[in-house]
mmCIF file with all atom_site columns, C-alpha atoms in Angstrom:
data_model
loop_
_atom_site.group_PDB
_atom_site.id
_atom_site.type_symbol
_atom_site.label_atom_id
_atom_site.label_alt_id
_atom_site.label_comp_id
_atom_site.label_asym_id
_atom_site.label_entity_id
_atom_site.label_seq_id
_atom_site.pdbx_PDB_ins_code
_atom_site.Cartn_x
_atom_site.Cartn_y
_atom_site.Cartn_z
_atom_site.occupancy
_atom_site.B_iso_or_equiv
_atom_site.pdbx_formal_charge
_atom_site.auth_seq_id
_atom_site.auth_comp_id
_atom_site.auth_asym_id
_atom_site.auth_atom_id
_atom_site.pdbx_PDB_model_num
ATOM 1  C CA . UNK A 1 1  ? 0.000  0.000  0.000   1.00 0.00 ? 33  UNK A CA 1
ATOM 2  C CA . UNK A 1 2  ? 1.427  3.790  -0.857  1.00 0.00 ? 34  UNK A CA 1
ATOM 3  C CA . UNK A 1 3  ? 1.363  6.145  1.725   1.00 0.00 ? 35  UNK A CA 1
ATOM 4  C CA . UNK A 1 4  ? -1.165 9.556  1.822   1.00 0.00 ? 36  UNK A CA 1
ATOM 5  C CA . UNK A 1 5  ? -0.236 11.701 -0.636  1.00 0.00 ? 37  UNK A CA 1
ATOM 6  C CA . UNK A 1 6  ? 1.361  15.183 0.064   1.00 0.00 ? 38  UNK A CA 1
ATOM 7  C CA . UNK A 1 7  ? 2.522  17.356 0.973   1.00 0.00 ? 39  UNK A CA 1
ATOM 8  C CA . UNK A 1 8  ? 1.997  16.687 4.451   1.00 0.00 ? 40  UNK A CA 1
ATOM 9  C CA . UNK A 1 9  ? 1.677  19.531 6.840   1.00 0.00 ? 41  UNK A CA 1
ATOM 10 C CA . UNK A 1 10 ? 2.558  19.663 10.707  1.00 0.00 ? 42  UNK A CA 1
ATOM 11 C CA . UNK A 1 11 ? -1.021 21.515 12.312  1.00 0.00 ? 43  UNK A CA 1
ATOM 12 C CA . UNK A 1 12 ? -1.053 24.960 13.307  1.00 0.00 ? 44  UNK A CA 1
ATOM 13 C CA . UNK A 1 13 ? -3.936 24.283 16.122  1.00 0.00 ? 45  UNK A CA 1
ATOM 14 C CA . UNK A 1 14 ? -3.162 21.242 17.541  1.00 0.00 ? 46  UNK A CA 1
ATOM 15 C CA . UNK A 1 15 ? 1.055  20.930 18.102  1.00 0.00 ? 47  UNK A CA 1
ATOM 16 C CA . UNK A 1 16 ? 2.435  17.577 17.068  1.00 0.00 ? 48  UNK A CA 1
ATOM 17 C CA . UNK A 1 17 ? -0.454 16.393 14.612  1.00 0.00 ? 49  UNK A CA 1
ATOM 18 C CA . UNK A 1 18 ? 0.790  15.768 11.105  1.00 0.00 ? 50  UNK A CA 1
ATOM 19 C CA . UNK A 1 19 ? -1.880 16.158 8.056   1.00 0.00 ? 51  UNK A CA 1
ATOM 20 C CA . UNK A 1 20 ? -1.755 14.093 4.858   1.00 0.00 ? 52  UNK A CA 1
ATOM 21 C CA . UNK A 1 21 ? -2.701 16.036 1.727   1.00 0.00 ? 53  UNK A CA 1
ATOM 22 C CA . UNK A 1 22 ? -6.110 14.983 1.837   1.00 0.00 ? 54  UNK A CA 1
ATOM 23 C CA . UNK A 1 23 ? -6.610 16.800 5.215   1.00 0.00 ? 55  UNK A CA 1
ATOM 24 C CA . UNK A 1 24 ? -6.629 13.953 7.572   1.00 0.00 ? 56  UNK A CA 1
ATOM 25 C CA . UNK A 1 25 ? -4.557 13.523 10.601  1.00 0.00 ? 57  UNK A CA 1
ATOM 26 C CA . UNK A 1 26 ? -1.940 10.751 9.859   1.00 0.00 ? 58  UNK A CA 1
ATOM 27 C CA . UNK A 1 27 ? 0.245  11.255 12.983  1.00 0.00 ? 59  UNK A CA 1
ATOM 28 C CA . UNK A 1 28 ? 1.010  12.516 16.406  1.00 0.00 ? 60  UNK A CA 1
ATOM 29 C CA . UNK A 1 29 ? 3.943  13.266 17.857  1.00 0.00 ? 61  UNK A CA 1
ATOM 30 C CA . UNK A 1 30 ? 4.206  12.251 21.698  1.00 0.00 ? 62  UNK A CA 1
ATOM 31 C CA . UNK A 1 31 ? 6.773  13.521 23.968  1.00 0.00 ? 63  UNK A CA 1
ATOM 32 C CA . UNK A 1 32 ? 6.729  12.862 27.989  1.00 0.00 ? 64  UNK A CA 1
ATOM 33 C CA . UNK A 1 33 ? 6.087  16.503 28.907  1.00 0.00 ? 65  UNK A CA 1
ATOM 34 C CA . UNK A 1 34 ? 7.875  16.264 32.077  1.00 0.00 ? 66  UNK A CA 1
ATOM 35 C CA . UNK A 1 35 ? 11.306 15.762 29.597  1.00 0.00 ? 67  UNK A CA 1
ATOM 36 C CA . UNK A 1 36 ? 13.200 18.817 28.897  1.00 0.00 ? 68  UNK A CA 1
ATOM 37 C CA . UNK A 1 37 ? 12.607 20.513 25.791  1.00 0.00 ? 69  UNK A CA 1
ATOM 38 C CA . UNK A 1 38 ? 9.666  18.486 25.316  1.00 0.00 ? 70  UNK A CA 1
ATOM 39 C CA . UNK A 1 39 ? 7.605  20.526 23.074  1.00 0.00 ? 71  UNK A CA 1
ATOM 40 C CA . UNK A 1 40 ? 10.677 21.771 20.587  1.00 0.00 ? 72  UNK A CA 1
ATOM 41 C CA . UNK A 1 41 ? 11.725 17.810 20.284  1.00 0.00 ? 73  UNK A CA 1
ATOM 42 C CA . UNK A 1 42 ? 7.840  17.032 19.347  1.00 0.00 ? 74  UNK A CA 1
ATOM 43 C CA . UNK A 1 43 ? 7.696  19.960 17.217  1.00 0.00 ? 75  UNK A CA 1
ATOM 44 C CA . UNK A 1 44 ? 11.302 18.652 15.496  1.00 0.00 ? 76  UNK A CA 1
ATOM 45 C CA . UNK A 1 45 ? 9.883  15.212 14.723  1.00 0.00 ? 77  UNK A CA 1
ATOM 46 C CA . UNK A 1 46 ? 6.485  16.333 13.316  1.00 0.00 ? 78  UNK A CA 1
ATOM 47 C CA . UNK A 1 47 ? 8.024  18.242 11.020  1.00 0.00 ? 79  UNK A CA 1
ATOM 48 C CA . UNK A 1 48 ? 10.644 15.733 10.013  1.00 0.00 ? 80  UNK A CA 1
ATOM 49 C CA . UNK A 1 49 ? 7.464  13.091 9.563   1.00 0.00 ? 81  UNK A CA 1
ATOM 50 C CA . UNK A 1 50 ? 5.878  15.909 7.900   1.00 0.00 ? 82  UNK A CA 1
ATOM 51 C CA . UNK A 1 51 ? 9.044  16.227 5.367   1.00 0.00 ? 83  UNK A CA 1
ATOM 52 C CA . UNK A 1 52 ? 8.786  12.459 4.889   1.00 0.00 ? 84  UNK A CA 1
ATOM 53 C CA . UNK A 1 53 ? 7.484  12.001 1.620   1.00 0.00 ? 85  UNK A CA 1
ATOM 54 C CA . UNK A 1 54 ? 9.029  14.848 0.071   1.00 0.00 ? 86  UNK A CA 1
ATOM 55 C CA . UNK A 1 55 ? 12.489 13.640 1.319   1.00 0.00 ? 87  UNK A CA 1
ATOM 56 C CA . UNK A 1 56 ? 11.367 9.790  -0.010  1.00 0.00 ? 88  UNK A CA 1
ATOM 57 C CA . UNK A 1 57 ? 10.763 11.495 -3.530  1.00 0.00 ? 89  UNK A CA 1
ATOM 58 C CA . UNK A 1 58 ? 13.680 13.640 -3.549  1.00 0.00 ? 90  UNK A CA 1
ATOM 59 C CA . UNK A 1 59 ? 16.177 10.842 -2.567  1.00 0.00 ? 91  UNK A CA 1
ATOM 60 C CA . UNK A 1 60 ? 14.330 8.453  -5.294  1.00 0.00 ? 92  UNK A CA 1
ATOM 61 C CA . UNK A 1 61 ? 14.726 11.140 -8.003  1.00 0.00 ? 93  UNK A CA 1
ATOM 62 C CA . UNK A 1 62 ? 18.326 11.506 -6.943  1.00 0.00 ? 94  UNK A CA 1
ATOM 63 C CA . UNK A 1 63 ? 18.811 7.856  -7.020  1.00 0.00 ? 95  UNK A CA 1
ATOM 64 C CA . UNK A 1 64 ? 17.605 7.823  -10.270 1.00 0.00 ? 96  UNK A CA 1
ATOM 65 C CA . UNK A 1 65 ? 19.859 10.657 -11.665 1.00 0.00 ? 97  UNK A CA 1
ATOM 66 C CA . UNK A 1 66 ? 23.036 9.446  -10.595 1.00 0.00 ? 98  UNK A CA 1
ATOM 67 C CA . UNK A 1 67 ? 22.523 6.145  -11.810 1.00 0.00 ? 99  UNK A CA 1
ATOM 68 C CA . UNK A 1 68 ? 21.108 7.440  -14.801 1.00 0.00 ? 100 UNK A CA 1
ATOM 69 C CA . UNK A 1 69 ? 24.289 9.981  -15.390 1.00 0.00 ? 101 UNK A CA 1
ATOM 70 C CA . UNK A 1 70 ? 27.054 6.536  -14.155 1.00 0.00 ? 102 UNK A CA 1
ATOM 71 C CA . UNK A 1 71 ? 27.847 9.459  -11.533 1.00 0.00 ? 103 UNK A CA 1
ATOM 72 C CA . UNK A 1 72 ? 28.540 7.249  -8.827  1.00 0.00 ? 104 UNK A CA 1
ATOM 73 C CA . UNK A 1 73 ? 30.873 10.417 -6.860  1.00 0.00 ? 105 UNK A CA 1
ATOM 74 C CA . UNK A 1 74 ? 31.256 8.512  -3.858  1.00 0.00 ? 106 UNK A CA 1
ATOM 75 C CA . UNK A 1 75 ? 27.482 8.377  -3.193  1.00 0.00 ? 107 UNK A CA 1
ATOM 76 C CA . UNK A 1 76 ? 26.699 4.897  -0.966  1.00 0.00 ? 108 UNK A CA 1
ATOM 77 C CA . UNK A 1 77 ? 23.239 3.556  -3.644  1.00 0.00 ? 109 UNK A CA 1
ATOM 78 C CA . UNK A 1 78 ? 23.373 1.016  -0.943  1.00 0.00 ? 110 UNK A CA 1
ATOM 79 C CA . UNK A 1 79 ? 22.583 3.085  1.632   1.00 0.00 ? 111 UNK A CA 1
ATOM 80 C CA . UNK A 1 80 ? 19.947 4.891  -0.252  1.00 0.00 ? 112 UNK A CA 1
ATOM 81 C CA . UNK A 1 81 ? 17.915 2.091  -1.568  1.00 0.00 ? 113 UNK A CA 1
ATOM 82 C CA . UNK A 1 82 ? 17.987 0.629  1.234   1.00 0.00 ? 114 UNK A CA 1
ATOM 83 C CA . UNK A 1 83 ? 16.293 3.929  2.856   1.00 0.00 ? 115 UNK A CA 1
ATOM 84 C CA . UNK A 1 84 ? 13.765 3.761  0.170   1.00 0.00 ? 116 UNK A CA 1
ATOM 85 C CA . UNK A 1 85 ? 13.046 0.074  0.667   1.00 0.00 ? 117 UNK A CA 1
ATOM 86 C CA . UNK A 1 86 ? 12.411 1.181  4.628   1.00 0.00 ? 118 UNK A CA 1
ATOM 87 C CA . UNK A 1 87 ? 10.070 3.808  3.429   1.00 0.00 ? 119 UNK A CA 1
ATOM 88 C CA . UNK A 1 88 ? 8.620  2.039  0.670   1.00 0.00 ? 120 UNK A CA 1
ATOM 89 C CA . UNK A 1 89 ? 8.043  -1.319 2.257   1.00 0.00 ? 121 UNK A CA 1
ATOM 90 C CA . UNK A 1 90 ? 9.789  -2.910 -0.458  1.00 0.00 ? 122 UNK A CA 1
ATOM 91 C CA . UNK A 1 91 ? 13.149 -4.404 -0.531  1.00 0.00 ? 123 UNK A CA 1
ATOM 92 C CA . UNK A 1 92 ? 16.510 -2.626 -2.141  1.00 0.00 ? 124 UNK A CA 1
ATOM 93 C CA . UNK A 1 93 ? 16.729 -2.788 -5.683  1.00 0.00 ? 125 UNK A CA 1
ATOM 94 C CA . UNK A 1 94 ? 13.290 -3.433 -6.224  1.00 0.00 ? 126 UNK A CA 1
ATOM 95 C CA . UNK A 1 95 ? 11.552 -0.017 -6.292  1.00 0.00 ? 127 UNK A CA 1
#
């Protein structure tokens, strides 16, 4: 299954909720509030979630160039399909 389309968006009335681009909630951030710097760490991962599937796009694209151009420049595809596999549920190689 492919994840909700974006871009998602980290709320502006709720802190910690993460929207999917067809305006439902598809995450919450949860931090202990009793930890230090609790709501700047929740606010730091909602937007990183929030990033997600631009990031997963951009890396693919990437991916896609360098192989594309033989530009290898020290890049670790490995390491990046891997990533992609994580994000994609599929395995390395096969996206």
């Amino acid at each position: 299954m492919k994840h909700v389309v974006g871009p998602w968006i980290v709320g502006s009335y709720d802190d910690g909720v993460v929207f999917g681009g067809d305006a439902y909630a598809i995450a919450r951030v949860i931090e202990p509030i009793d930890r230090p710097h609790a709501k700047a760490r929740a606010d730091a991962n909602a937007r990183l979630i929030a990033a997600a599937p631009e990031l997963l796009a951009a890396l693919i694209d990437l991916l896609y160039q360098s192989k594309l151009s033989q530009d290898e420049g020290g890049w670790d595809f490995e390491q990046a399909e891997t990533a992609i596999a994580k994000a994609t549920g599929m395995t390395a190689n096969n996206h």
